[in-house]
C-alpha positions as MATLAB code, in Angstrom:
seq = 'KNMNNLLRFDAVAKTVTVQAGMRFNDLNEFLRAQQLSVNMVTELATFTIGGMLGSGTHGSTLQKPSNMIADYVTELKIVDGLGDVRDLTGEQLNAARVNLGVLGVVVEVTIQLEDAFKVRADVNGYRDDSNLENVILDIARNNYSANVAWFPGIGRYTTTTYNEVPLETEGNAYNAQADVSDIQEY';
ca = [
      58.616  134.951  150.700;
      54.899  134.582  151.694;
      55.152  130.807  150.867;
      57.614  129.798  153.516;
      55.679  127.815  156.008;
      56.035  124.326  157.400;
      52.492  122.703  156.644;
      52.923  119.047  158.197;
      55.467  116.976  160.333;
      55.447  113.372  160.868;
      58.061  112.239  163.319;
      57.115  108.616  162.938;
      57.377  108.537  159.237;
      60.133  111.095  159.169;
      58.436  113.208  156.544;
      57.947  117.005  156.390;
      55.848  119.009  154.063;
      56.651  122.641  153.252;
      55.849  125.329  151.133;
      58.114  125.848  147.912;
      59.310  129.284  149.533;
      60.803  127.999  152.646;
      64.579  128.372  152.606;
      66.712  125.275  153.249;
      68.313  126.826  156.496;
      64.990  127.482  158.082;
      63.934  124.054  157.337;
      67.126  122.810  158.904;
      66.644  124.889  161.959;
      63.318  123.276  162.574;
      64.694  119.786  161.833;
      67.727  119.959  163.968;
      65.384  120.245  167.120;
      63.725  117.044  165.917;
      67.171  115.519  165.372;
      66.144  114.692  161.810;
      67.607  116.073  158.646;
      67.444  115.889  154.760;
      70.673  113.969  153.598;
      72.257  116.624  151.804;
      75.517  118.600  152.489;
      75.329  122.098  150.959;
      76.600  125.371  151.431;
      73.555  126.768  149.626;
      71.421  126.971  152.644;
      69.681  130.327  151.618;
      68.168  128.690  148.626;
      64.395  127.960  148.778;
      63.073  124.435  148.480;
      61.333  125.083  145.377;
      64.427  126.931  143.982;
      66.628  124.008  144.878;
      64.253  121.468  143.044;
      63.846  123.708  139.987;
      67.703  124.038  139.620;
      68.470  120.272  140.616;
      70.702  121.642  143.570;
      72.728  118.770  145.140;
      75.733  117.906  147.244;
      78.261  115.374  146.518;
      78.962  111.944  147.920;
      79.826  108.414  146.958;
      78.777  107.137  150.406;
      74.942  107.422  149.879;
      72.667  106.464  146.838;
      72.006  110.222  146.310;
      72.831  113.539  147.560;
      70.201  115.527  145.556;
      67.382  117.057  147.456;
      65.085  115.993  144.482;
      65.417  112.231  145.430;
      64.107  112.778  148.911;
      60.767  114.331  147.740;
      57.824  111.920  147.904;
      55.051  114.414  146.885;
      54.903  117.734  144.955;
      51.827  120.023  144.767;
      52.144  122.335  141.639;
      50.070  124.700  139.772;
      50.438  123.571  136.132;
      50.349  125.749  132.901;
      46.517  125.739  132.886;
      46.310  126.857  136.464;
      45.179  123.618  137.787;
      46.513  122.208  141.293;
      47.959  118.975  140.965;
      49.449  116.612  143.362;
      52.269  114.642  141.995;
      53.311  111.121  143.330;
      54.601  107.973  141.611;
      55.706  108.108  138.059;
      54.408  111.820  137.681;
      56.600  112.600  140.559;
      59.605  111.002  138.938;
      59.172  113.174  135.846;
      58.925  116.350  137.952;
      61.637  116.091  140.680;
      64.046  118.412  139.059;
      61.400  120.322  136.981;
      63.439  123.310  135.707;
      60.189  125.234  135.894;
      58.765  123.639  132.884;
      55.830  121.653  134.461;
      54.310  124.592  136.484;
      54.990  126.335  139.686;
      55.991  124.158  142.705;
      53.865  125.243  145.730;
      54.281  122.450  148.353;
      57.016  119.842  148.766;
      56.982  116.589  151.042;
      60.396  115.381  151.991;
      61.620  112.094  153.346;
      63.905  112.661  156.300;
      66.640  110.585  158.217;
      68.208  110.845  161.434;
      70.525  113.775  161.959;
      74.233  113.584  162.384;
      76.949  116.138  162.293;
      79.488  116.808  159.816;
      83.006  118.367  160.486;
      84.516  120.502  157.635;
      88.265  120.515  157.153;
      89.817  123.084  154.864;
      93.376  122.631  153.191;
      95.366  124.311  150.650;
      97.999  122.758  148.541;
     100.806  124.459  146.330;
     101.016  121.789  143.810;
      98.356  120.562  141.527;
     100.170  117.779  139.804;
      98.333  114.348  139.786;
      95.364  116.400  140.931;
      92.951  113.944  139.030;
      94.041  111.054  141.205;
      94.017  113.344  144.389;
      90.300  114.165  143.534;
      89.309  110.625  143.136;
      90.977  109.742  146.605;
      89.215  112.686  148.203;
      85.770  111.524  146.860;
      86.133  108.038  148.000;
      87.653  108.570  151.423;
      85.134  111.535  152.599;
      81.592  111.743  153.113;
      81.533  114.978  150.851;
      84.079  117.346  149.523;
      84.609  120.464  147.329;
      87.766  121.283  145.549;
      88.658  124.606  144.371;
      91.403  124.655  141.464;
      93.601  127.491  140.461;
      95.374  126.225  137.208;
      97.056  129.188  136.346;
      99.088  129.228  139.607;
      99.040  125.351  140.116;
      97.307  125.438  143.340;
      94.041  124.111  144.713;
      92.114  123.921  148.150;
      89.944  121.167  149.500;
      87.020  121.268  151.890;
      86.056  117.852  153.126;
      83.107  117.024  155.133;
      83.016  113.849  157.490;
      80.425  112.373  159.726;
      80.801  112.872  163.422;
      78.663  112.066  166.381;
      75.547  114.073  166.917;
      76.904  115.130  170.457;
      79.928  116.828  168.881;
      80.282  120.459  169.689;
      79.408  122.889  166.720;
      76.571  123.101  164.526;
      77.438  121.683  161.213;
      74.771  119.048  160.625;
      74.406  116.682  157.557;
      71.781  118.953  156.321;
      74.166  121.955  155.979;
      77.771  122.201  156.369;
      78.623  125.273  157.992;
      82.393  125.842  157.182;
      82.646  128.746  159.868;
      82.561  126.058  162.558;
      85.987  124.551  161.528;
      87.702  127.454  163.477;
      86.443  125.799  166.718;
      87.864  122.392  166.112;
];
């Protein structure tokens, strides 16, 4: 909790450096004011940046090359197993992006940002799960991101689909964090 500071921000290069204890929702709050974002739809905004890297946290999309926070990291500062502070870039960074805690303790992270947009979340429930495997493929192909909760014992499922809307759209569900509570307003 004491390593939750924003250290550097470069609006021109669209990068931000934060301590690993910063929570994703706190980073998003700062970035929204800059109209920038990490390209990742996640409902796990209370996770820390370091925790997200250590666990491989990701969203889901077929519309972007990646929806994993690790792929937007351009530099890591770690304390290795010998207690040495190391700045990782290039090939070393590629080996450490999803570190699972085995390479040392992540203390600082530099993240590449993109222009912000908003997402709209739509939740639907279905009473028949026949042909669900094809339905899931259609959902994945036709939405920016989606979640499917399947209840096979009762033959039902729900979907939450996320799609891009203009930044001026009412609500606060940005591409960096889908806020399902906003669906009530649409």
